């Protein structure tokens, strides 16, 4: 392996070395794609903090961003085999973990959030 590859792997694991970022990754693995406002509501964190964590995950190549109007939507990147494998192992290994179960229930309760189109309004 080239040194650059090792640096990339180190960045991947550094990005995953934070509880909030692990929660975000788990939510994205479950939902597929989420708006920042959905993540804010589920984690009960301010937009600036969520955005900072998403920037770290994006820099490490774990997530991709898509703008829709004023809203930013995030999803896990599927192009990188190592990231996919690490996330798959993480998700399987944390099935049933109390905090992730609570996050999942909050996601179902609060979705859709601020950026969802309103019916009939």
mmCIF file with all atom_site columns, C-alpha atoms in Angstrom:
data_model
loop_
_atom_site.group_PDB
_atom_site.id
_atom_site.type_symbol
_atom_site.label_atom_id
_atom_site.label_alt_id
_atom_site.label_comp_id
_atom_site.label_asym_id
_atom_site.label_entity_id
_atom_site.label_seq_id
_atom_site.pdbx_PDB_ins_code
_atom_site.Cartn_x
_atom_site.Cartn_y
_atom_site.Cartn_z
_atom_site.occupancy
_atom_site.B_iso_or_equiv
_atom_site.pdbx_formal_charge
_atom_site.auth_seq_id
_atom_site.auth_comp_id
_atom_site.auth_asym_id
_atom_site.auth_atom_id
_atom_site.pdbx_PDB_model_num
ATOM 1   C CA . UNK A 1 1   ? 0.000   0.000  0.000  1.00 0.00 ? 1   UNK A CA 1
ATOM 2   C CA . UNK A 1 2   ? 1.179   3.506  -0.759 1.00 0.00 ? 2   UNK A CA 1
ATOM 3   C CA . UNK A 1 3   ? 1.470   5.993  2.095  1.00 0.00 ? 3   UNK A CA 1
ATOM 4   C CA . UNK A 1 4   ? -1.411  7.983  0.609  1.00 0.00 ? 4   UNK A CA 1
ATOM 5   C CA . UNK A 1 5   ? -3.655  4.916  0.983  1.00 0.00 ? 5   UNK A CA 1
ATOM 6   C CA . UNK A 1 6   ? -2.660  4.584  4.626  1.00 0.00 ? 6   UNK A CA 1
ATOM 7   C CA . UNK A 1 7   ? -3.395  8.268  5.192  1.00 0.00 ? 7   UNK A CA 1
ATOM 8   C CA . UNK A 1 8   ? -6.832  7.818  3.636  1.00 0.00 ? 8   UNK A CA 1
ATOM 9   C CA . UNK A 1 9   ? -7.577  4.852  5.905  1.00 0.00 ? 9   UNK A CA 1
ATOM 10  C CA . UNK A 1 10  ? -6.427  6.815  8.944  1.00 0.00 ? 10  UNK A CA 1
ATOM 11  C CA . UNK A 1 11  ? -8.745  9.701  7.959  1.00 0.00 ? 11  UNK A CA 1
ATOM 12  C CA . UNK A 1 12  ? -11.644 7.270  7.575  1.00 0.00 ? 12  UNK A CA 1
ATOM 13  C CA . UNK A 1 13  ? -11.167 5.895  11.079 1.00 0.00 ? 13  UNK A CA 1
ATOM 14  C CA . UNK A 1 14  ? -10.545 9.350  12.576 1.00 0.00 ? 14  UNK A CA 1
ATOM 15  C CA . UNK A 1 15  ? -13.830 10.516 11.063 1.00 0.00 ? 15  UNK A CA 1
ATOM 16  C CA . UNK A 1 16  ? -15.608 7.557  12.636 1.00 0.00 ? 16  UNK A CA 1
ATOM 17  C CA . UNK A 1 17  ? -13.935 8.170  16.004 1.00 0.00 ? 17  UNK A CA 1
ATOM 18  C CA . UNK A 1 18  ? -16.690 10.424 17.322 1.00 0.00 ? 18  UNK A CA 1
ATOM 19  C CA . UNK A 1 19  ? -20.051 9.432  18.848 1.00 0.00 ? 19  UNK A CA 1
ATOM 20  C CA . UNK A 1 20  ? -22.042 12.050 16.934 1.00 0.00 ? 20  UNK A CA 1
ATOM 21  C CA . UNK A 1 21  ? -20.502 11.094 13.601 1.00 0.00 ? 21  UNK A CA 1
ATOM 22  C CA . UNK A 1 22  ? -21.190 7.417  14.300 1.00 0.00 ? 22  UNK A CA 1
ATOM 23  C CA . UNK A 1 23  ? -24.824 8.298  14.981 1.00 0.00 ? 23  UNK A CA 1
ATOM 24  C CA . UNK A 1 24  ? -25.014 10.263 11.716 1.00 0.00 ? 24  UNK A CA 1
ATOM 25  C CA . UNK A 1 25  ? -23.482 7.387  9.737  1.00 0.00 ? 25  UNK A CA 1
ATOM 26  C CA . UNK A 1 26  ? -25.926 4.949  11.313 1.00 0.00 ? 26  UNK A CA 1
ATOM 27  C CA . UNK A 1 27  ? -28.888 7.216  10.442 1.00 0.00 ? 27  UNK A CA 1
ATOM 28  C CA . UNK A 1 28  ? -27.704 7.585  6.851  1.00 0.00 ? 28  UNK A CA 1
ATOM 29  C CA . UNK A 1 29  ? -27.202 3.832  6.562  1.00 0.00 ? 29  UNK A CA 1
ATOM 30  C CA . UNK A 1 30  ? -30.797 3.333  7.673  1.00 0.00 ? 30  UNK A CA 1
ATOM 31  C CA . UNK A 1 31  ? -32.467 6.155  5.772  1.00 0.00 ? 31  UNK A CA 1
ATOM 32  C CA . UNK A 1 32  ? -30.386 6.300  2.608  1.00 0.00 ? 32  UNK A CA 1
ATOM 33  C CA . UNK A 1 33  ? -30.457 10.091 2.398  1.00 0.00 ? 33  UNK A CA 1
ATOM 34  C CA . UNK A 1 34  ? -31.327 12.755 4.936  1.00 0.00 ? 34  UNK A CA 1
ATOM 35  C CA . UNK A 1 35  ? -31.600 16.512 4.984  1.00 0.00 ? 35  UNK A CA 1
ATOM 36  C CA . UNK A 1 36  ? -29.495 18.314 7.571  1.00 0.00 ? 36  UNK A CA 1
ATOM 37  C CA . UNK A 1 37  ? -32.734 19.373 9.286  1.00 0.00 ? 37  UNK A CA 1
ATOM 38  C CA . UNK A 1 38  ? -33.705 15.711 9.771  1.00 0.00 ? 38  UNK A CA 1
ATOM 39  C CA . UNK A 1 39  ? -30.364 14.961 11.401 1.00 0.00 ? 39  UNK A CA 1
ATOM 40  C CA . UNK A 1 40  ? -30.670 18.052 13.611 1.00 0.00 ? 40  UNK A CA 1
ATOM 41  C CA . UNK A 1 41  ? -34.073 16.952 14.882 1.00 0.00 ? 41  UNK A CA 1
ATOM 42  C CA . UNK A 1 42  ? -33.116 13.349 15.535 1.00 0.00 ? 42  UNK A CA 1
ATOM 43  C CA . UNK A 1 43  ? -29.884 14.177 17.342 1.00 0.00 ? 43  UNK A CA 1
ATOM 44  C CA . UNK A 1 44  ? -31.271 17.335 19.004 1.00 0.00 ? 44  UNK A CA 1
ATOM 45  C CA . UNK A 1 45  ? -28.190 19.296 17.948 1.00 0.00 ? 45  UNK A CA 1
ATOM 46  C CA . UNK A 1 46  ? -27.807 22.761 16.418 1.00 0.00 ? 46  UNK A CA 1
ATOM 47  C CA . UNK A 1 47  ? -27.367 23.049 12.661 1.00 0.00 ? 47  UNK A CA 1
ATOM 48  C CA . UNK A 1 48  ? -23.807 24.359 12.969 1.00 0.00 ? 48  UNK A CA 1
ATOM 49  C CA . UNK A 1 49  ? -22.660 21.321 14.951 1.00 0.00 ? 49  UNK A CA 1
ATOM 50  C CA . UNK A 1 50  ? -24.363 18.856 12.589 1.00 0.00 ? 50  UNK A CA 1
ATOM 51  C CA . UNK A 1 51  ? -22.856 20.624 9.581  1.00 0.00 ? 51  UNK A CA 1
ATOM 52  C CA . UNK A 1 52  ? -19.389 20.520 11.130 1.00 0.00 ? 52  UNK A CA 1
ATOM 53  C CA . UNK A 1 53  ? -19.667 16.757 11.698 1.00 0.00 ? 53  UNK A CA 1
ATOM 54  C CA . UNK A 1 54  ? -20.978 16.244 8.169  1.00 0.00 ? 54  UNK A CA 1
ATOM 55  C CA . UNK A 1 55  ? -18.017 18.229 6.820  1.00 0.00 ? 55  UNK A CA 1
ATOM 56  C CA . UNK A 1 56  ? -15.624 15.850 8.604  1.00 0.00 ? 56  UNK A CA 1
ATOM 57  C CA . UNK A 1 57  ? -17.455 12.829 7.188  1.00 0.00 ? 57  UNK A CA 1
ATOM 58  C CA . UNK A 1 58  ? -17.458 14.388 3.728  1.00 0.00 ? 58  UNK A CA 1
ATOM 59  C CA . UNK A 1 59  ? -13.747 15.212 3.910  1.00 0.00 ? 59  UNK A CA 1
ATOM 60  C CA . UNK A 1 60  ? -13.029 11.581 4.822  1.00 0.00 ? 60  UNK A CA 1
ATOM 61  C CA . UNK A 1 61  ? -15.001 10.465 1.764  1.00 0.00 ? 61  UNK A CA 1
ATOM 62  C CA . UNK A 1 62  ? -17.787 8.803  3.747  1.00 0.00 ? 62  UNK A CA 1
ATOM 63  C CA . UNK A 1 63  ? -20.707 10.969 2.660  1.00 0.00 ? 63  UNK A CA 1
ATOM 64  C CA . UNK A 1 64  ? -21.803 12.918 -0.388 1.00 0.00 ? 64  UNK A CA 1
ATOM 65  C CA . UNK A 1 65  ? -23.912 16.060 -0.431 1.00 0.00 ? 65  UNK A CA 1
ATOM 66  C CA . UNK A 1 66  ? -26.704 17.155 -2.740 1.00 0.00 ? 66  UNK A CA 1
ATOM 67  C CA . UNK A 1 67  ? -28.362 20.566 -2.725 1.00 0.00 ? 67  UNK A CA 1
ATOM 68  C CA . UNK A 1 68  ? -32.098 20.830 -3.271 1.00 0.00 ? 68  UNK A CA 1
ATOM 69  C CA . UNK A 1 69  ? -33.152 24.467 -3.140 1.00 0.00 ? 69  UNK A CA 1
ATOM 70  C CA . UNK A 1 70  ? -31.939 25.790 0.201  1.00 0.00 ? 70  UNK A CA 1
ATOM 71  C CA . UNK A 1 71  ? -31.590 22.322 1.736  1.00 0.00 ? 71  UNK A CA 1
ATOM 72  C CA . UNK A 1 72  ? -28.545 20.084 1.831  1.00 0.00 ? 72  UNK A CA 1
ATOM 73  C CA . UNK A 1 73  ? -29.132 16.345 1.677  1.00 0.00 ? 73  UNK A CA 1
ATOM 74  C CA . UNK A 1 74  ? -26.503 13.802 2.659  1.00 0.00 ? 74  UNK A CA 1
ATOM 75  C CA . UNK A 1 75  ? -26.036 10.125 1.879  1.00 0.00 ? 75  UNK A CA 1
ATOM 76  C CA . UNK A 1 76  ? -23.290 7.582  2.367  1.00 0.00 ? 76  UNK A CA 1
ATOM 77  C CA . UNK A 1 77  ? -20.895 7.280  -0.569 1.00 0.00 ? 77  UNK A CA 1
ATOM 78  C CA . UNK A 1 78  ? -21.012 3.869  -2.157 1.00 0.00 ? 78  UNK A CA 1
ATOM 79  C CA . UNK A 1 79  ? -18.055 4.188  -4.515 1.00 0.00 ? 79  UNK A CA 1
ATOM 80  C CA . UNK A 1 80  ? -15.298 3.252  -2.072 1.00 0.00 ? 80  UNK A CA 1
ATOM 81  C CA . UNK A 1 81  ? -15.122 -0.463 -1.186 1.00 0.00 ? 81  UNK A CA 1
ATOM 82  C CA . UNK A 1 82  ? -13.247 0.088  2.084  1.00 0.00 ? 82  UNK A CA 1
ATOM 83  C CA . UNK A 1 83  ? -15.760 2.652  3.372  1.00 0.00 ? 83  UNK A CA 1
ATOM 84  C CA . UNK A 1 84  ? -18.666 0.415  2.368  1.00 0.00 ? 84  UNK A CA 1
ATOM 85  C CA . UNK A 1 85  ? -17.119 -2.547 4.173  1.00 0.00 ? 85  UNK A CA 1
ATOM 86  C CA . UNK A 1 86  ? -16.343 -0.598 7.345  1.00 0.00 ? 86  UNK A CA 1
ATOM 87  C CA . UNK A 1 87  ? -19.847 0.863  7.466  1.00 0.00 ? 87  UNK A CA 1
ATOM 88  C CA . UNK A 1 88  ? -21.452 -2.525 6.814  1.00 0.00 ? 88  UNK A CA 1
ATOM 89  C CA . UNK A 1 89  ? -19.498 -4.091 9.713  1.00 0.00 ? 89  UNK A CA 1
ATOM 90  C CA . UNK A 1 90  ? -20.336 -1.122 11.959 1.00 0.00 ? 90  UNK A CA 1
ATOM 91  C CA . UNK A 1 91  ? -24.068 -1.315 11.199 1.00 0.00 ? 91  UNK A CA 1
ATOM 92  C CA . UNK A 1 92  ? -24.231 -5.075 11.707 1.00 0.00 ? 92  UNK A CA 1
ATOM 93  C CA . UNK A 1 93  ? -22.226 -4.849 14.916 1.00 0.00 ? 93  UNK A CA 1
ATOM 94  C CA . UNK A 1 94  ? -24.461 -2.170 16.397 1.00 0.00 ? 94  UNK A CA 1
ATOM 95  C CA . UNK A 1 95  ? -27.867 -3.675 15.603 1.00 0.00 ? 95  UNK A CA 1
ATOM 96  C CA . UNK A 1 96  ? -29.951 -3.362 18.731 1.00 0.00 ? 96  UNK A CA 1
ATOM 97  C CA . UNK A 1 97  ? -27.650 -0.872 20.487 1.00 0.00 ? 97  UNK A CA 1
ATOM 98  C CA . UNK A 1 98  ? -29.925 1.290  22.640 1.00 0.00 ? 98  UNK A CA 1
ATOM 99  C CA . UNK A 1 99  ? -28.746 4.714  21.434 1.00 0.00 ? 99  UNK A CA 1
ATOM 100 C CA . UNK A 1 100 ? -29.050 3.778  17.753 1.00 0.00 ? 100 UNK A CA 1
ATOM 101 C CA . UNK A 1 101 ? -32.492 2.255  18.343 1.00 0.00 ? 101 UNK A CA 1
ATOM 102 C CA . UNK A 1 102 ? -33.610 5.532  19.986 1.00 0.00 ? 102 UNK A CA 1
ATOM 103 C CA . UNK A 1 103 ? -32.216 7.528  17.063 1.00 0.00 ? 103 UNK A CA 1
ATOM 104 C CA . UNK A 1 104 ? -34.060 5.283  14.619 1.00 0.00 ? 104 UNK A CA 1
ATOM 105 C CA . UNK A 1 105 ? -37.353 5.719  16.481 1.00 0.00 ? 105 UNK A CA 1
ATOM 106 C CA . UNK A 1 106 ? -36.874 9.508  16.597 1.00 0.00 ? 106 UNK A CA 1
ATOM 107 C CA . UNK A 1 107 ? -36.154 9.518  12.861 1.00 0.00 ? 107 UNK A CA 1
ATOM 108 C CA . UNK A 1 108 ? -39.405 7.678  12.141 1.00 0.00 ? 108 UNK A CA 1
ATOM 109 C CA . UNK A 1 109 ? -41.318 9.983  14.484 1.00 0.00 ? 109 UNK A CA 1
ATOM 110 C CA . UNK A 1 110 ? -39.914 13.258 13.124 1.00 0.00 ? 110 UNK A CA 1
ATOM 111 C CA . UNK A 1 111 ? -39.753 12.486 9.419  1.00 0.00 ? 111 UNK A CA 1
ATOM 112 C CA . UNK A 1 112 ? -40.440 14.332 7.258  1.00 0.00 ? 112 UNK A CA 1
ATOM 113 C CA . UNK A 1 113 ? -38.909 17.451 8.700  1.00 0.00 ? 113 UNK A CA 1
ATOM 114 C CA . UNK A 1 114 ? -38.613 21.058 7.581  1.00 0.00 ? 114 UNK A CA 1
ATOM 115 C CA . UNK A 1 115 ? -37.704 20.517 3.953  1.00 0.00 ? 115 UNK A CA 1
ATOM 116 C CA . UNK A 1 116 ? -40.471 18.053 3.060  1.00 0.00 ? 116 UNK A CA 1
ATOM 117 C CA . UNK A 1 117 ? -43.159 19.410 0.752  1.00 0.00 ? 117 UNK A CA 1
ATOM 118 C CA . UNK A 1 118 ? -46.435 20.139 2.516  1.00 0.00 ? 118 UNK A CA 1
ATOM 119 C CA . UNK A 1 119 ? -49.563 18.356 1.253  1.00 0.00 ? 119 UNK A CA 1
ATOM 120 C CA . UNK A 1 120 ? -52.426 20.634 0.327  1.00 0.00 ? 120 UNK A CA 1
ATOM 121 C CA . UNK A 1 121 ? -50.898 23.869 1.629  1.00 0.00 ? 121 UNK A CA 1
#
